[in-house]
XYZ file of C-alpha atoms in Angstrom:
466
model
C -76.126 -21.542 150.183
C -73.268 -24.423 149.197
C -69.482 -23.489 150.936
C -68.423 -22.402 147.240
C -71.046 -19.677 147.612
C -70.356 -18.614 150.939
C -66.909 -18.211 151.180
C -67.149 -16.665 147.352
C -69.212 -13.890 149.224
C -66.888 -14.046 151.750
C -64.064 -12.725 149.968
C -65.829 -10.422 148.091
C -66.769 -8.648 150.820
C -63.396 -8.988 152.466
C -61.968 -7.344 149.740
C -64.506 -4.898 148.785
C -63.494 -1.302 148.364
C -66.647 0.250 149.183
C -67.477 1.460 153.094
C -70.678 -0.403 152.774
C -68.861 -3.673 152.784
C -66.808 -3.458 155.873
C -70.044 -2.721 157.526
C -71.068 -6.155 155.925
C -68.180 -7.550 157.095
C -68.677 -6.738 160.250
C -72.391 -7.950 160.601
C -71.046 -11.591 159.292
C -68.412 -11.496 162.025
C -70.844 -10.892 164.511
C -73.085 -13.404 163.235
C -70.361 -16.004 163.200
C -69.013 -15.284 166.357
C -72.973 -15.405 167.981
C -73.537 -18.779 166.385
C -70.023 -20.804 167.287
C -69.374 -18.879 170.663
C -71.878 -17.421 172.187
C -74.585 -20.141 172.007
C -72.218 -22.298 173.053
C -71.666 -20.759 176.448
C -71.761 -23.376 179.285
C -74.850 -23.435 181.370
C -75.073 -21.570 184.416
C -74.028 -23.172 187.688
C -76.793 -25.047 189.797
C -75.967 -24.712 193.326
C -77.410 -26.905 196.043
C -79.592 -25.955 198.782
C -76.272 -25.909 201.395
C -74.314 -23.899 198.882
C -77.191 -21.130 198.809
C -77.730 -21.313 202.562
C -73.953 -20.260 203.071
C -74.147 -17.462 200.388
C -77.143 -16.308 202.358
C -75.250 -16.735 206.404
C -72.180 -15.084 204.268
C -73.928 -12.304 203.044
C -73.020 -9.346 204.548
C -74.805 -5.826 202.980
C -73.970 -2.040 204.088
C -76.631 -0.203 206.279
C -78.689 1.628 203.873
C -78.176 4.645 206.969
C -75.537 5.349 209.172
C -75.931 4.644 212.636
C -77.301 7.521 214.569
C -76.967 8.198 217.985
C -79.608 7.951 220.588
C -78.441 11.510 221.742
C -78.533 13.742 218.373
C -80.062 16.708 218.191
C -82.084 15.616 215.340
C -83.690 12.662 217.398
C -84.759 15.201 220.532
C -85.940 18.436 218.947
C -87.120 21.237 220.637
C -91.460 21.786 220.321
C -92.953 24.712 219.046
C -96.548 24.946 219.857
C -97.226 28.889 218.828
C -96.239 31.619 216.463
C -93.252 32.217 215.260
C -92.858 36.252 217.150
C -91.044 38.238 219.578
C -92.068 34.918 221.496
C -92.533 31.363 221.443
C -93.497 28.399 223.435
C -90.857 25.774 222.750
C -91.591 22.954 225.099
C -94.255 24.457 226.980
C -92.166 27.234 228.062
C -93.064 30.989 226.784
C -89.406 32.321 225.436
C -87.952 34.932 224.001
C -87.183 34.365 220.624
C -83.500 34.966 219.578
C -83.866 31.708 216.905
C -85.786 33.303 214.174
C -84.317 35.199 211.241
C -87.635 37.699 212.283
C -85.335 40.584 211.899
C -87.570 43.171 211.326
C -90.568 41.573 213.399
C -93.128 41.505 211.139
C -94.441 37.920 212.204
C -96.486 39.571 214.687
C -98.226 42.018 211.717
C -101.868 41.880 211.260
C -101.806 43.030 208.296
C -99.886 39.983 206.788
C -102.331 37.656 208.195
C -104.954 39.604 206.622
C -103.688 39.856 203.281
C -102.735 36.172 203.326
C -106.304 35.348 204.831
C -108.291 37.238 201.800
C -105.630 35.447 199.343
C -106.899 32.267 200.375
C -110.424 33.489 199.933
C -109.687 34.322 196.491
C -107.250 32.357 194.799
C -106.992 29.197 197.224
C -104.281 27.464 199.250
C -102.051 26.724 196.233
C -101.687 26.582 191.845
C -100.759 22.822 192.434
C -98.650 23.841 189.295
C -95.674 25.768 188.042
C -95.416 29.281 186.371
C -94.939 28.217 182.493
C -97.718 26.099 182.562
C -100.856 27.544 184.541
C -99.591 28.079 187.692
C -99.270 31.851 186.917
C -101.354 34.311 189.048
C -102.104 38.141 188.527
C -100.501 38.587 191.966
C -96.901 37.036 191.311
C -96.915 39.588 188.494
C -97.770 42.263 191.189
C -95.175 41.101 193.377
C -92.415 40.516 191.140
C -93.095 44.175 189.851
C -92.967 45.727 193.446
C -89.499 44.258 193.848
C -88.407 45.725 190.746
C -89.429 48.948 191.728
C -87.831 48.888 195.087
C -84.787 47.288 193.901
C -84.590 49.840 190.984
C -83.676 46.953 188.824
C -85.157 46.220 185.395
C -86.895 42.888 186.326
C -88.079 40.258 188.921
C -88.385 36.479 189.717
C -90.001 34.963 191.975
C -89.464 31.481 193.329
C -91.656 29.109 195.288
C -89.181 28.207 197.797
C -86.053 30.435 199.013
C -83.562 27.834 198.967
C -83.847 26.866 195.132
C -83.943 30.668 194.138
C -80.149 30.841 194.515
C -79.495 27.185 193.867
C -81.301 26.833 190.497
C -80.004 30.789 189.357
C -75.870 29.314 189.695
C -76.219 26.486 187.424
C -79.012 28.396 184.892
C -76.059 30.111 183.578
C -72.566 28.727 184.428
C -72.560 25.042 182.769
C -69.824 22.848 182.637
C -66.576 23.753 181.514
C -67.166 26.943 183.238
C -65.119 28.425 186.192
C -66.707 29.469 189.094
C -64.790 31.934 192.195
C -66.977 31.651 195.330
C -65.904 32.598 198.857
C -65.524 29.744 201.417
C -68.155 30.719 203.965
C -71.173 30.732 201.500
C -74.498 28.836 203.345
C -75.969 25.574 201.778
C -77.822 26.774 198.815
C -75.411 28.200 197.209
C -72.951 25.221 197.464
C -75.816 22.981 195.937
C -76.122 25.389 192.495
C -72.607 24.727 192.669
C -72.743 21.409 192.772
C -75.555 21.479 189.688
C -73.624 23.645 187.898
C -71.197 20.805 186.969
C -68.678 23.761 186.967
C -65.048 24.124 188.201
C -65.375 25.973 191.407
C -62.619 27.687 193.026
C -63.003 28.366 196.284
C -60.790 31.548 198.055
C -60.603 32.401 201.400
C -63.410 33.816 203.289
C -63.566 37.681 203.024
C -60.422 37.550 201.671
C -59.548 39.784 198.668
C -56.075 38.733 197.978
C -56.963 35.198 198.041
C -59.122 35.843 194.857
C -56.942 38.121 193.454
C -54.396 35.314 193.630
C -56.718 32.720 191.844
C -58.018 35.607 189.137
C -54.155 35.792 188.340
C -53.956 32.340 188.367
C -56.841 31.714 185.532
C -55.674 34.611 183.196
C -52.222 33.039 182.932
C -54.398 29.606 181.939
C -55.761 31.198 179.562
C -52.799 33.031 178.008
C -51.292 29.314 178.005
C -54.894 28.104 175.930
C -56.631 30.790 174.370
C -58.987 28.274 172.747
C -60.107 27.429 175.280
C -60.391 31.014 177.140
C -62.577 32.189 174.429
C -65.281 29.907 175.410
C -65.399 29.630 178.783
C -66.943 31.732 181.573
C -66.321 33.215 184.596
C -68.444 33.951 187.514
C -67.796 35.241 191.244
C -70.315 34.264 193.999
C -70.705 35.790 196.826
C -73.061 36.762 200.008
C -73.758 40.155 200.807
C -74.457 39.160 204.546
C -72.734 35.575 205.282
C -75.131 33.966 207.729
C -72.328 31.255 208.589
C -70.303 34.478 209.602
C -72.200 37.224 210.620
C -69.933 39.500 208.497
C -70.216 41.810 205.399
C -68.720 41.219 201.928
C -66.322 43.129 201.003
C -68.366 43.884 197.853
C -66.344 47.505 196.696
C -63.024 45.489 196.419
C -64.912 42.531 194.807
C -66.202 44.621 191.934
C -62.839 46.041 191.455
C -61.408 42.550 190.686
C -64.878 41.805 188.502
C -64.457 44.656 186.542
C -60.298 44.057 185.565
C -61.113 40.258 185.107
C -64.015 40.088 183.470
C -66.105 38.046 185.885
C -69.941 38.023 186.360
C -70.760 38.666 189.877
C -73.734 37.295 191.125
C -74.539 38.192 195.204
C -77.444 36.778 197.216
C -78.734 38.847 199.504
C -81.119 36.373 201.495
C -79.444 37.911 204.786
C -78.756 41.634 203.866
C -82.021 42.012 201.952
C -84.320 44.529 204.643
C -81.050 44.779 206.879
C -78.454 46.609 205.224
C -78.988 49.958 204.118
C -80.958 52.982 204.952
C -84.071 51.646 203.315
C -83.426 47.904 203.555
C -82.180 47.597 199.482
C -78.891 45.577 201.008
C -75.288 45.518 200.222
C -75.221 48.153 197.157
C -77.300 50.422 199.038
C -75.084 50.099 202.339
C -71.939 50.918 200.200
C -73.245 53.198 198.188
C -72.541 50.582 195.206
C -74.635 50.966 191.563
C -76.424 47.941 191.675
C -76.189 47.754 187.647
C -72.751 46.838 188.746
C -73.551 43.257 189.928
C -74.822 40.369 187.174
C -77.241 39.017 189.311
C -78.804 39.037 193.059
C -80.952 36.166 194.661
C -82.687 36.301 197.615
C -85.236 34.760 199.884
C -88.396 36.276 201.457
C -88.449 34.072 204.539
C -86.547 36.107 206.763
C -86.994 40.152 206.765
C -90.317 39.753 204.945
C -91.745 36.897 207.350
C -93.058 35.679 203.921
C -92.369 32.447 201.909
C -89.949 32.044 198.993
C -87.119 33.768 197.051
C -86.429 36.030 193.826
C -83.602 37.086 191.351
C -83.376 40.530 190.326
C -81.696 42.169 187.532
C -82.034 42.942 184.196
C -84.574 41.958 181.461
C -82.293 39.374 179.740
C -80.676 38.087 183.052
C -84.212 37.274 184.370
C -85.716 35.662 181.129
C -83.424 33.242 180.785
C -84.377 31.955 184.074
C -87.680 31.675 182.933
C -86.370 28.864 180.829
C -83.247 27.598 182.681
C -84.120 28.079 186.175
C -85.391 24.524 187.182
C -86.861 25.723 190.506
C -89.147 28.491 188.596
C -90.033 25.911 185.616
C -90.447 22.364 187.606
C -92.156 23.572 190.752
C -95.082 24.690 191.855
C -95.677 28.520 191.927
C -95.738 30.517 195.167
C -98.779 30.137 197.001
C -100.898 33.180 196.734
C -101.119 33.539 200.141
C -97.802 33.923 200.297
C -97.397 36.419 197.625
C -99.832 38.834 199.020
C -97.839 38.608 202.775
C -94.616 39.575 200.880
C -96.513 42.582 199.341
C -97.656 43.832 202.780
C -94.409 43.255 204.140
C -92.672 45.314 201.720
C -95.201 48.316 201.853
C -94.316 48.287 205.127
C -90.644 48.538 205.002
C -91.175 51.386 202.318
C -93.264 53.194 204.089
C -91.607 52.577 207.356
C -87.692 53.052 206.631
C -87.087 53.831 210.634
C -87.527 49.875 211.423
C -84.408 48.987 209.373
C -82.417 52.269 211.241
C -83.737 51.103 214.428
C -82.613 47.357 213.882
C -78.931 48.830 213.069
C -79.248 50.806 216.606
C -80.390 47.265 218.100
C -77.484 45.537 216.359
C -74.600 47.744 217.383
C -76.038 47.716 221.116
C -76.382 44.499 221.070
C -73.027 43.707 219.694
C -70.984 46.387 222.204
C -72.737 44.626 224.843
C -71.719 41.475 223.847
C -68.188 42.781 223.514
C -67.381 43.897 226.985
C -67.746 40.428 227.913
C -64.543 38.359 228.238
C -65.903 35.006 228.234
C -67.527 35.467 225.021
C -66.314 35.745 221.483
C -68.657 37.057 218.930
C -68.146 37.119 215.612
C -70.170 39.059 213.243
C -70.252 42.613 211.696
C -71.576 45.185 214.527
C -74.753 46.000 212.291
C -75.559 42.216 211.411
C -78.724 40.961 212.924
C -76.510 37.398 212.850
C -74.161 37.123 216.207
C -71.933 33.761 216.682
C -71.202 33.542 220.199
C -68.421 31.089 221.251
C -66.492 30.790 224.413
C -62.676 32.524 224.687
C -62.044 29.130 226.101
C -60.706 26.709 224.020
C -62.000 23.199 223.634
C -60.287 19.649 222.790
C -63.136 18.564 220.243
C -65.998 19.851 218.093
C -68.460 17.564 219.998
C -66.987 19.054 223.336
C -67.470 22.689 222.249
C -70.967 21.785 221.054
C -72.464 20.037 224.245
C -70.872 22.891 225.952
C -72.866 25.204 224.258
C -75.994 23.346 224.166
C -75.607 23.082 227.854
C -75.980 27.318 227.608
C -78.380 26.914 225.218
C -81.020 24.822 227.839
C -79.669 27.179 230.779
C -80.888 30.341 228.636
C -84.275 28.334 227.765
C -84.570 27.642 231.638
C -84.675 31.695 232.667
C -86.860 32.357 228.846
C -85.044 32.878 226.280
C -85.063 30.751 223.009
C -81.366 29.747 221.587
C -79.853 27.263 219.451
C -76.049 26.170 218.466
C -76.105 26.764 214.699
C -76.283 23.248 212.739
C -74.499 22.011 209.354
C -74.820 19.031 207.075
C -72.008 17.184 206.988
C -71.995 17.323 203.304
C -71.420 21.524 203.740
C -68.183 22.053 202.098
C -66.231 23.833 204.344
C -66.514 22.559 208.365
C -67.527 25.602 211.020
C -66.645 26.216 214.373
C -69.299 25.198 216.914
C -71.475 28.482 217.691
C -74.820 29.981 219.236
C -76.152 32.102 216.744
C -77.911 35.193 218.502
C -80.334 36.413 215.649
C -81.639 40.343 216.749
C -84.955 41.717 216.146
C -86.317 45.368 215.675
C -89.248 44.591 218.743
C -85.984 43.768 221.655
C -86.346 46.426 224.416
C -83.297 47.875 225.765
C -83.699 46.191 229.103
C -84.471 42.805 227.341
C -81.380 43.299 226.132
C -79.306 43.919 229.424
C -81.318 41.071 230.194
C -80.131 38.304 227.996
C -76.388 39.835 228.045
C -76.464 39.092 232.088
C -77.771 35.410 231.138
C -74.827 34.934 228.650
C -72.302 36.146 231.089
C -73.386 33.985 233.961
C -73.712 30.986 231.509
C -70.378 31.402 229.442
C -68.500 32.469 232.911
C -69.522 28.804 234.092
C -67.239 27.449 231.431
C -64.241 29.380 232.111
């Protein structure tokens, strides 16, 4: 092609009408610019051996991992070498457990061990894959329809792990764009489905009614302001029946209230209140007398009152199908062992059939707790019927670290006379920061005199520190 040619094909394509041309255009541009700039670039710089020995001394990278003390907790743990039961043997030492969340004691059941044993007979240690796929068993079915029934829900699911029930339920249905109310004090899992959900998340204060009441207001005059945008976005309210970071009970009566004038979806996870609150163990509804058609959604584990392994939604037919395709813990993981799905099943036939072990755990609980009371060194905080105590001293402390070794110092005096404790940890990436604590977990199998026992123990050791 002569320059005549070219620049005669220039201009007609310069001043072409069509939208086909300027794309044309463009791709000559391009072309022209790639053959007089770009391959004209300058070669890269060559630098000597000295030069790259300097970059090298000079170079001066970020530890991949923070530096760690010698001291942390992490780095010294305690050893188990038994059972998790009434006791343990941490460090050689036989102790009473007051660690586990083994509220209703049914680690030390035969009759789990059994059922998990003939499991393995049958089905094997594990599916190796997840539900959707072939990693479905005849006895998840079984299970998830025994949890139905004693939830008096529509339908089950069942998870493979219990922190990912409640983490991978959040984000399954609020997405981004969505607006998410969720009390403070909320444990771990939850704050990671928050985090997935991409959502906005608007934290009120813990427990506290008026708080959310004040951020409800807050959104509906937002949305008055852009109903566009309103109309397609959603609202849910998170919340715990039984905050393990708290020891306390949700307010969940008032909650609905709000739910119900604001048109929220209320989702609760029970994975502290489920076989605790309640004359049968059913949880928060059941304790307050609450329909449970009145909340969205409930998660919960099965590695604390059931002494099993896992976690499970309930609700109704369309709430749980959806997670069947949304809920990346049920459709990327590998489905509950057997094993562990025929110890849940035991365990719950046993709290049906034996409803006195959650009445006698409330008796425990408010002993326990009035006990704890009458001492003035200690401040608990907790609901009197939680199984979860946080025990901190009335003193007050300069630091967090300060209040921490103190209490780890009570912590090895109580493992010195027998009796298994442990200041209650956080991640540092946990939203909102705690105040140092023992937390006391209470079993069904503690004696009355066990009790006095421990309560002398704590006296001595907390009156040290006044």
């Amino acid at each position: 092609m002569n320059v005549d040619c070219f620049l005669h094909e220039f201009k007609r394509i310069f001043f072409g009408t069509s939208a086909t041309t300027y794309i044309q255009a463009a791709l000559v541009i391009s072309l022209i610019y790639y053959v007089l700039v770009k391959r004209r670039r300058p070669k890269p710089r060559q630098f000597t051996e000295r030069e790259k020995q300097r970059l090298i001394d000079e170079f001066n990278p970020e530890p991949l991992a923070p530096e760690v003390p010698p001291d942390h907790y992490a780095l010294n743990p305690r050893i188990v070498s038994s059972k998790y039961g009434k006791y343990i043997i941490v460090d050689g030492k036989r102790s009473l457990n007051l660690a586990s969340h083994n509220y209703l004691g049914l680690n030390d059941e035969k009759a789990l061990e059994e059922a998990s044993l003939s499991a393995v007979k049958k089905y094997g240690v594990g599916t190796c894959g997840p539900r959707g796929f072939y990693g479905t068993l005849d006895i998840h079915l079984k299970l998830e329809e025994s949890l139905a029934k004693f939830l008096d829900v529509e339908e089950t699911i069942i998870y493979s792990y219990g922190f990912s029930a409640v983490a991978s339920a959040i984000p399954a249905y609020s997405k981004v764009g969505d607006v998410i109310f969720c009390d403070e004090g909320v444990h771990f899992a939850i704050q990671k489905g928050l985090t997935a959900s991409r959502s906005v998340v608007k934290f009120f204060k813990h427990n506290d009614v008026q708080d959310l009441h004040r951020l409800l207001k807050e959104q509906e005059l937002a949305d008055l302001k852009n109903p566009k945008k309103a109309k397609v976005t959603r609202r849910f309210l998170v919340v715990e029946g039984l905050y393990i970071n708290h020891g306390d009970i949700c307010p969940l009566r008032e909650m609905i209230e709000l739910k119900n004038k604001y048109k929220v979806r209320l989702f609760v996870d029970e994975t502290y209140s489920f076989g605790v609150l309640g004359a049968s163990g059913k949880g928060i509804t059941e304790h307050l007398q609450i329909p449970i058609d009145e909340i969205d959604l409930i998660s919960s584990s099965m590695e604390n009152a059931l002494s099993a392994y896992g976690g499970f939604c309930a609700g109704s037919s369309f709430i749980v199908d959806h997670q069947r395709l949304s809920g990346l813990g049920y459709c990327f993981s590998a489905s509950l062992p057997a094993l562990q799905a025929a110890s849940a099943l035991v365990a719950l036939e046993i709290i049906e059939k034996q409803p006195e072990l959650i009445k006698n755990l409330q008796k425990i609980c408010l002993r326990f707790h009035s006990k704890l009371e009458e001492i003035d060194s200690i401040s608990v905080q907790g609901d009197p019927l939680s199984p979860i105590k946080h025990l901190r001293s009335s003193k007050k402390f300069d630091s967090f670290d300060v209040e921490t070794k103190n209490l780890e110092q009570i912590c090895d005096h109580a493992l010195e006379r027998g009796y298994a404790l442990t200041v209650a940890r956080y991640l540092k990436e946990e939203i909102r920061p705690i105040q140092p604590s023992i937390r006391l977990i209470v079993n069904v199998r503690l004696e009355p005199t066990e009790i006095d026992d421990i309560v002398t123990m704590l006296k001595e050791a907390f009156d040290k520190l006044s």
